[in-house]
């Protein structure tokens, strides 16, 4: 007997007490929790996102489409970045200003190559106000998961208010589970040493979020 | 489960040693009190916490009651998405599968994300025996691995180490494993984290095989979820060419939508955050992004035996948030190592004896490592009635009876007169008479009384009496103690 059959057999014997006509999933699970917490205007939701991002040590900026290229340029310059990683479908106007050398991500790039790049600029799929979370789904303006992971400085552009939802349930509704997803809430952190939160272990130690609207 | 630490003394002996280690006690006390207060704030932000907790309980219960169906569905979804599913009946089989997959990849080292399942199977040691080196990459796991130590907490495995000890371990041990600690390393957490970043980065960048667990697996989509803080998880899940995830069969949930419950309750309950820094979700493999090969190893190792116990099966709802450890007065004083298993604290006291059986002294003594104060039940985000299961398992230890072991129904002998009974009674006496543990237990219980379970089965019923359980200890516990022990062994 294969282990698969053995395990499934054990499960079935263990569940001998479960009646065949038990209530189906839809009825068994009560969902009387909230879809979102509190009532807010769209503006207030964006405000809450900004607050919660800051609370978890992300740096938040706001600008409109016209100001964006200069802002990105300034952030890269302040950081002293020589090279910036660019996902394949990043709107070219976001990096319209001159400045650091653009490194276009190619499948052949090794992790070691990515490790020598200073910064990365990406878009996002959705942002969650209640938790201060941005979610990347590997779309062309975000690129492969590794490009927002290996460089130490991540600039993420969120289109507000379109890409902002209030809550975790609303975010899951918008996301496609077949895509690789990365949920990011502040820069990488650890509390492993005496439960003291320290920002920056393996992921980017600086996370800058630009609310574009 | 092979996770019993060899030569592990039974609970009271190990707990006794811990209580007399002032550094350990200080570290634990500081850590658990810090996290407790923060957690209460994070949970308090959600006005619908009780409804989320109830939904979490129901999702898990429903899944467990139809586990065969959901496992088959999960297997189909993962396979359709490009993954390969393996089934492991026990720890040894899981380790064998992983070792084979690593060998087939032609590699002799792997990077690992913290995973309870692979600690439970003793994967690192098994790989070592096959000439494969496993590098732990979670900071706390790294501290434990470098310190040739054992984890003492689910979430913060090095909770028993303070910063000075960590610096010393990094200084003396890092060089053995790779890049040595920087010159003049101090004990500030930021510097220690930086040392770990540098030490591990070279390993991530060259890694070809990653090994992980998972917090959730979605049957309908085949999606796996890993919740973490540091980014080492993202490294291990995306940089290697081969990813092997070893996951307990109870981690499956039916639908994508179910994640909306657990992604709210887990971070707040475990690290006391609105959301943990990083959560990765992947479904099979994706062209041009992440590992080219994905293997899922579904682990039984005592879980189906646990499932067969109608009272005890609720332990399989556990999402490993560790909140029950942080509120437990016995854990706070005894420390994680006293539980002799990768699952310490209240959840360990009900999970280990079910996964491993109660044949050994340590496992027989675990259900007694509690004052039944009920604080663990109150904080549990999936409402596991830990006191109910503890009482049930005590009954099984003392009175014996039918149980399922490795898929077979066996009749357990009563522990009376055996070494196991003596160990159990010593544990009970420890939790019961140890003034600090009991006092805190009572304080917590009186604050939380209305959240306690209404009635307990087995011996519990005898002492709960009415439908509404009053303040739990000390009377009921003493009554129970008197009844089962007949006042023997000098119980006061
Ligand atoms: S038993 Fe409940 S509180 Fe304890 S770790 Fe599991 S889910 Fe968390």
PDB file of C-alpha atoms in Angstrom, chain B residues 215-400:
ATOM      1  CA  UNK B 215       1.261  28.056   7.536  1.00  0.00           C
ATOM      2  CA  UNK B 216      -1.645  27.294   5.225  1.00  0.00           C
ATOM      3  CA  UNK B 217      -2.404  25.277   2.099  1.00  0.00           C
ATOM      4  CA  UNK B 218      -5.509  26.111   0.083  1.00  0.00           C
ATOM      5  CA  UNK B 219      -7.263  23.038  -1.296  1.00  0.00           C
ATOM      6  CA  UNK B 220      -9.237  24.772  -4.056  1.00  0.00           C
ATOM      7  CA  UNK B 221      -6.265  26.619  -5.554  1.00  0.00           C
ATOM      8  CA  UNK B 222      -3.202  24.643  -4.417  1.00  0.00           C
ATOM      9  CA  UNK B 223      -1.729  27.800  -2.904  1.00  0.00           C
ATOM     10  CA  UNK B 224       0.802  27.591  -0.053  1.00  0.00           C
ATOM     11  CA  UNK B 225       1.295  30.427   2.411  1.00  0.00           C
ATOM     12  CA  UNK B 226       4.337  31.260   4.511  1.00  0.00           C
ATOM     13  CA  UNK B 227       4.083  34.028   7.075  1.00  0.00           C
ATOM     14  CA  UNK B 228       7.366  35.530   8.299  1.00  0.00           C
ATOM     15  CA  UNK B 229       9.209  38.653   9.363  1.00  0.00           C
ATOM     16  CA  UNK B 230      12.800  38.702   8.304  1.00  0.00           C
ATOM     17  CA  UNK B 231      12.781  37.982   4.586  1.00  0.00           C
ATOM     18  CA  UNK B 232      14.723  34.745   4.981  1.00  0.00           C
ATOM     19  CA  UNK B 233      11.528  32.989   4.012  1.00  0.00           C
ATOM     20  CA  UNK B 234      11.266  34.977   0.795  1.00  0.00           C
ATOM     21  CA  UNK B 235      14.922  34.183   0.073  1.00  0.00           C
ATOM     22  CA  UNK B 236      14.431  30.443   0.544  1.00  0.00           C
ATOM     23  CA  UNK B 237      11.139  30.378  -1.351  1.00  0.00           C
ATOM     24  CA  UNK B 238      12.244  32.352  -4.405  1.00  0.00           C
ATOM     25  CA  UNK B 239      15.997  32.098  -5.020  1.00  0.00           C
ATOM     26  CA  UNK B 240      16.611  28.309  -5.144  1.00  0.00           C
ATOM     27  CA  UNK B 241      15.831  26.201  -8.202  1.00  0.00           C
ATOM     28  CA  UNK B 242      14.150  23.501  -6.165  1.00  0.00           C
ATOM     29  CA  UNK B 243      11.719  24.092  -3.321  1.00  0.00           C
ATOM     30  CA  UNK B 244      10.640  21.332  -0.950  1.00  0.00           C
ATOM     31  CA  UNK B 245       7.855  22.126   1.509  1.00  0.00           C
ATOM     32  CA  UNK B 246       7.133  19.705   4.330  1.00  0.00           C
ATOM     33  CA  UNK B 247       3.690  20.396   5.733  1.00  0.00           C
ATOM     34  CA  UNK B 248       1.436  18.661   8.248  1.00  0.00           C
ATOM     35  CA  UNK B 249      -1.817  17.431   6.724  1.00  0.00           C
ATOM     36  CA  UNK B 250      -3.821  19.564   9.147  1.00  0.00           C
ATOM     37  CA  UNK B 251      -2.597  22.780   7.531  1.00  0.00           C
ATOM     38  CA  UNK B 252      -5.061  22.598   4.662  1.00  0.00           C
ATOM     39  CA  UNK B 253      -8.002  25.008   4.427  1.00  0.00           C
ATOM     40  CA  UNK B 254     -10.774  24.630   1.854  1.00  0.00           C
ATOM     41  CA  UNK B 255     -10.859  27.973   0.044  1.00  0.00           C
ATOM     42  CA  UNK B 256      -8.850  31.020  -0.886  1.00  0.00           C
ATOM     43  CA  UNK B 257     -11.358  33.103   0.976  1.00  0.00           C
ATOM     44  CA  UNK B 258     -10.597  31.287   4.239  1.00  0.00           C
ATOM     45  CA  UNK B 259      -7.273  33.100   4.333  1.00  0.00           C
ATOM     46  CA  UNK B 260      -9.146  36.319   5.093  1.00  0.00           C
ATOM     47  CA  UNK B 261      -9.773  34.979   8.584  1.00  0.00           C
ATOM     48  CA  UNK B 262      -6.341  33.608   9.410  1.00  0.00           C
ATOM     49  CA  UNK B 263      -4.359  36.460   7.885  1.00  0.00           C
ATOM     50  CA  UNK B 264      -6.152  38.683  10.351  1.00  0.00           C
ATOM     51  CA  UNK B 265      -5.913  36.486  13.431  1.00  0.00           C
ATOM     52  CA  UNK B 266      -2.467  34.925  13.048  1.00  0.00           C
ATOM     53  CA  UNK B 267      -0.218  38.015  12.940  1.00  0.00           C
ATOM     54  CA  UNK B 268      -2.075  39.804  15.700  1.00  0.00           C
ATOM     55  CA  UNK B 269      -2.098  36.743  17.897  1.00  0.00           C
ATOM     56  CA  UNK B 270       1.499  35.718  17.350  1.00  0.00           C
ATOM     57  CA  UNK B 271       3.774  38.710  16.892  1.00  0.00           C
ATOM     58  CA  UNK B 272       1.144  41.231  17.998  1.00  0.00           C
ATOM     59  CA  UNK B 273       1.345  43.035  14.660  1.00  0.00           C
ATOM     60  CA  UNK B 274      -1.440  44.220  12.362  1.00  0.00           C
ATOM     61  CA  UNK B 275       0.431  42.290   9.733  1.00  0.00           C
ATOM     62  CA  UNK B 276       3.772  40.542   9.774  1.00  0.00           C
ATOM     63  CA  UNK B 277       6.402  42.096   7.487  1.00  0.00           C
ATOM     64  CA  UNK B 278       6.286  39.415   4.775  1.00  0.00           C
ATOM     65  CA  UNK B 279       3.792  36.846   3.606  1.00  0.00           C
ATOM     66  CA  UNK B 280       4.575  34.700   0.561  1.00  0.00           C
ATOM     67  CA  UNK B 281       1.932  32.828  -1.417  1.00  0.00           C
ATOM     68  CA  UNK B 282       2.713  30.536  -4.295  1.00  0.00           C
ATOM     69  CA  UNK B 283       0.748  28.099  -6.378  1.00  0.00           C
ATOM     70  CA  UNK B 284       2.856  25.396  -7.980  1.00  0.00           C
ATOM     71  CA  UNK B 285       5.567  26.903 -10.134  1.00  0.00           C
ATOM     72  CA  UNK B 286       5.636  30.086 -12.219  1.00  0.00           C
ATOM     73  CA  UNK B 287       7.611  30.390 -15.430  1.00  0.00           C
ATOM     74  CA  UNK B 288      10.572  32.690 -14.969  1.00  0.00           C
ATOM     75  CA  UNK B 289       9.835  33.488 -11.334  1.00  0.00           C
ATOM     76  CA  UNK B 290      11.069  31.387  -8.439  1.00  0.00           C
ATOM     77  CA  UNK B 291      11.885  27.669  -8.217  1.00  0.00           C
ATOM     78  CA  UNK B 292      11.518  25.540 -11.332  1.00  0.00           C
ATOM     79  CA  UNK B 293      10.594  22.478  -9.272  1.00  0.00           C
ATOM     80  CA  UNK B 294       8.207  22.440  -6.340  1.00  0.00           C
ATOM     81  CA  UNK B 295       7.674  19.438  -4.095  1.00  0.00           C
ATOM     82  CA  UNK B 296       5.061  19.252  -1.379  1.00  0.00           C
ATOM     83  CA  UNK B 297       5.571  16.564   1.264  1.00  0.00           C
ATOM     84  CA  UNK B 298       2.348  15.950   3.194  1.00  0.00           C
ATOM     85  CA  UNK B 299       3.183  14.720   6.676  1.00  0.00           C
ATOM     86  CA  UNK B 300       1.030  12.507   8.903  1.00  0.00           C
ATOM     87  CA  UNK B 301       3.358  11.458  11.753  1.00  0.00           C
ATOM     88  CA  UNK B 302       0.680  10.968  14.382  1.00  0.00           C
ATOM     89  CA  UNK B 303      -1.833  13.475  13.065  1.00  0.00           C
ATOM     90  CA  UNK B 304      -4.340  10.872  11.919  1.00  0.00           C
ATOM     91  CA  UNK B 305      -4.036   9.204  15.335  1.00  0.00           C
ATOM     92  CA  UNK B 306      -4.848  12.555  16.906  1.00  0.00           C
ATOM     93  CA  UNK B 307      -7.749  12.959  14.504  1.00  0.00           C
ATOM     94  CA  UNK B 308      -9.207   9.676  15.735  1.00  0.00           C
ATOM     95  CA  UNK B 309      -9.628  11.098  19.227  1.00  0.00           C
ATOM     96  CA  UNK B 310     -12.907  12.985  19.284  1.00  0.00           C
ATOM     97  CA  UNK B 311     -11.906  15.236  22.139  1.00  0.00           C
ATOM     98  CA  UNK B 312      -8.238  15.536  21.285  1.00  0.00           C
ATOM     99  CA  UNK B 313      -8.626  16.238  17.563  1.00  0.00           C
ATOM    100  CA  UNK B 314      -9.279  19.919  18.175  1.00  0.00           C
ATOM    101  CA  UNK B 315      -5.535  20.276  18.834  1.00  0.00           C
ATOM    102  CA  UNK B 316      -5.135  19.954  15.055  1.00  0.00           C
ATOM    103  CA  UNK B 317      -6.823  23.333  14.626  1.00  0.00           C
ATOM    104  CA  UNK B 318      -3.659  24.974  15.971  1.00  0.00           C
ATOM    105  CA  UNK B 319      -2.167  27.651  13.719  1.00  0.00           C
ATOM    106  CA  UNK B 320       1.032  27.818  15.831  1.00  0.00           C
ATOM    107  CA  UNK B 321       0.635  31.421  16.862  1.00  0.00           C
ATOM    108  CA  UNK B 322       2.217  30.715  20.274  1.00  0.00           C
ATOM    109  CA  UNK B 323      -0.115  33.026  22.169  1.00  0.00           C
ATOM    110  CA  UNK B 324      -0.885  30.194  24.597  1.00  0.00           C
ATOM    111  CA  UNK B 325       2.796  29.926  25.512  1.00  0.00           C
ATOM    112  CA  UNK B 326       3.068  33.600  26.226  1.00  0.00           C
ATOM    113  CA  UNK B 327       0.196  33.642  28.707  1.00  0.00           C
ATOM    114  CA  UNK B 328       0.971  30.363  30.417  1.00  0.00           C
ATOM    115  CA  UNK B 329       2.188  30.709  34.005  1.00  0.00           C
ATOM    116  CA  UNK B 330       3.684  27.223  33.915  1.00  0.00           C
ATOM    117  CA  UNK B 331       5.562  27.894  30.653  1.00  0.00           C
ATOM    118  CA  UNK B 332       6.860  31.148  31.994  1.00  0.00           C
ATOM    119  CA  UNK B 333       8.491  29.385  34.892  1.00  0.00           C
ATOM    120  CA  UNK B 334       9.376  26.044  33.414  1.00  0.00           C
ATOM    121  CA  UNK B 335      10.711  27.262  30.065  1.00  0.00           C
ATOM    122  CA  UNK B 336      10.192  25.610  26.699  1.00  0.00           C
ATOM    123  CA  UNK B 337      12.804  22.897  27.060  1.00  0.00           C
ATOM    124  CA  UNK B 338      10.991  21.274  29.952  1.00  0.00           C
ATOM    125  CA  UNK B 339       8.282  20.095  27.541  1.00  0.00           C
ATOM    126  CA  UNK B 340      10.756  17.819  25.787  1.00  0.00           C
ATOM    127  CA  UNK B 341       9.372  18.435  22.314  1.00  0.00           C
ATOM    128  CA  UNK B 342       9.402  20.953  19.502  1.00  0.00           C
ATOM    129  CA  UNK B 343       5.947  21.971  20.689  1.00  0.00           C
ATOM    130  CA  UNK B 344       6.317  23.574  24.091  1.00  0.00           C
ATOM    131  CA  UNK B 345       3.784  25.238  26.345  1.00  0.00           C
ATOM    132  CA  UNK B 346       0.079  24.458  26.559  1.00  0.00           C
ATOM    133  CA  UNK B 347      -0.249  23.394  22.921  1.00  0.00           C
ATOM    134  CA  UNK B 348       2.750  21.088  23.351  1.00  0.00           C
ATOM    135  CA  UNK B 349       1.184  19.601  26.454  1.00  0.00           C
ATOM    136  CA  UNK B 350      -1.803  18.441  24.394  1.00  0.00           C
ATOM    137  CA  UNK B 351      -0.145  17.873  21.013  1.00  0.00           C
ATOM    138  CA  UNK B 352       2.997  15.891  21.864  1.00  0.00           C
ATOM    139  CA  UNK B 353       1.247  13.194  23.904  1.00  0.00           C
ATOM    140  CA  UNK B 354      -1.194  12.734  21.038  1.00  0.00           C
ATOM    141  CA  UNK B 355       1.350  12.736  18.227  1.00  0.00           C
ATOM    142  CA  UNK B 356       3.750  10.499  20.101  1.00  0.00           C
ATOM    143  CA  UNK B 357       1.517   8.604  22.508  1.00  0.00           C
ATOM    144  CA  UNK B 358       1.902   8.587  26.264  1.00  0.00           C
ATOM    145  CA  UNK B 359       4.296   5.682  26.589  1.00  0.00           C
ATOM    146  CA  UNK B 360       7.322   7.703  27.652  1.00  0.00           C
ATOM    147  CA  UNK B 361       7.645   9.423  30.992  1.00  0.00           C
ATOM    148  CA  UNK B 362       7.862  12.864  29.460  1.00  0.00           C
ATOM    149  CA  UNK B 363       4.765  12.365  27.309  1.00  0.00           C
ATOM    150  CA  UNK B 364       2.768  10.890  30.163  1.00  0.00           C
ATOM    151  CA  UNK B 365       3.731  13.802  32.360  1.00  0.00           C
ATOM    152  CA  UNK B 366       2.873  16.544  29.840  1.00  0.00           C
ATOM    153  CA  UNK B 367      -0.903  16.600  30.378  1.00  0.00           C
ATOM    154  CA  UNK B 368      -0.102  17.392  33.987  1.00  0.00           C
ATOM    155  CA  UNK B 369       2.142  20.337  33.187  1.00  0.00           C
ATOM    156  CA  UNK B 370      -0.669  22.788  33.762  1.00  0.00           C
ATOM    157  CA  UNK B 371      -2.672  24.354  36.537  1.00  0.00           C
ATOM    158  CA  UNK B 372      -5.749  24.397  34.247  1.00  0.00           C
ATOM    159  CA  UNK B 373      -6.092  28.134  34.619  1.00  0.00           C
ATOM    160  CA  UNK B 374      -7.635  28.474  31.165  1.00  0.00           C
ATOM    161  CA  UNK B 375      -5.642  31.485  29.983  1.00  0.00           C
ATOM    162  CA  UNK B 376      -4.469  29.475  26.949  1.00  0.00           C
ATOM    163  CA  UNK B 377      -8.032  28.831  25.834  1.00  0.00           C
ATOM    164  CA  UNK B 378      -8.937  32.464  26.178  1.00  0.00           C
ATOM    165  CA  UNK B 379      -6.166  33.693  23.876  1.00  0.00           C
ATOM    166  CA  UNK B 380      -6.311  30.895  21.335  1.00  0.00           C
ATOM    167  CA  UNK B 381      -7.379  32.361  17.956  1.00  0.00           C
ATOM    168  CA  UNK B 382      -8.992  29.060  16.950  1.00  0.00           C
ATOM    169  CA  UNK B 383     -10.574  28.461  20.369  1.00  0.00           C
ATOM    170  CA  UNK B 384      -8.842  25.197  21.205  1.00  0.00           C
ATOM    171  CA  UNK B 385     -10.135  24.192  24.604  1.00  0.00           C
ATOM    172  CA  UNK B 386      -6.741  23.191  25.925  1.00  0.00           C
ATOM    173  CA  UNK B 387      -7.934  22.529  29.501  1.00  0.00           C
ATOM    174  CA  UNK B 388     -10.595  20.174  28.165  1.00  0.00           C
ATOM    175  CA  UNK B 389      -8.008  18.183  26.215  1.00  0.00           C
ATOM    176  CA  UNK B 390      -5.581  18.179  29.148  1.00  0.00           C
ATOM    177  CA  UNK B 391      -8.189  16.671  31.422  1.00  0.00           C
ATOM    178  CA  UNK B 392      -9.101  14.150  28.753  1.00  0.00           C
ATOM    179  CA  UNK B 393      -5.471  13.111  28.326  1.00  0.00           C
ATOM    180  CA  UNK B 394      -4.957  12.851  32.056  1.00  0.00           C
ATOM    181  CA  UNK B 395      -7.822  10.464  32.169  1.00  0.00           C
ATOM    182  CA  UNK B 396      -6.243   8.433  29.426  1.00  0.00           C
ATOM    183  CA  UNK B 397      -2.893   8.307  31.212  1.00  0.00           C
ATOM    184  CA  UNK B 398      -4.415   7.291  34.519  1.00  0.00           C
ATOM    185  CA  UNK B 399      -7.182   5.001  33.363  1.00  0.00           C
ATOM    186  CA  UNK B 400      -5.892   3.741  30.029  1.00  0.00           C
TER     187      UNK B 400
END
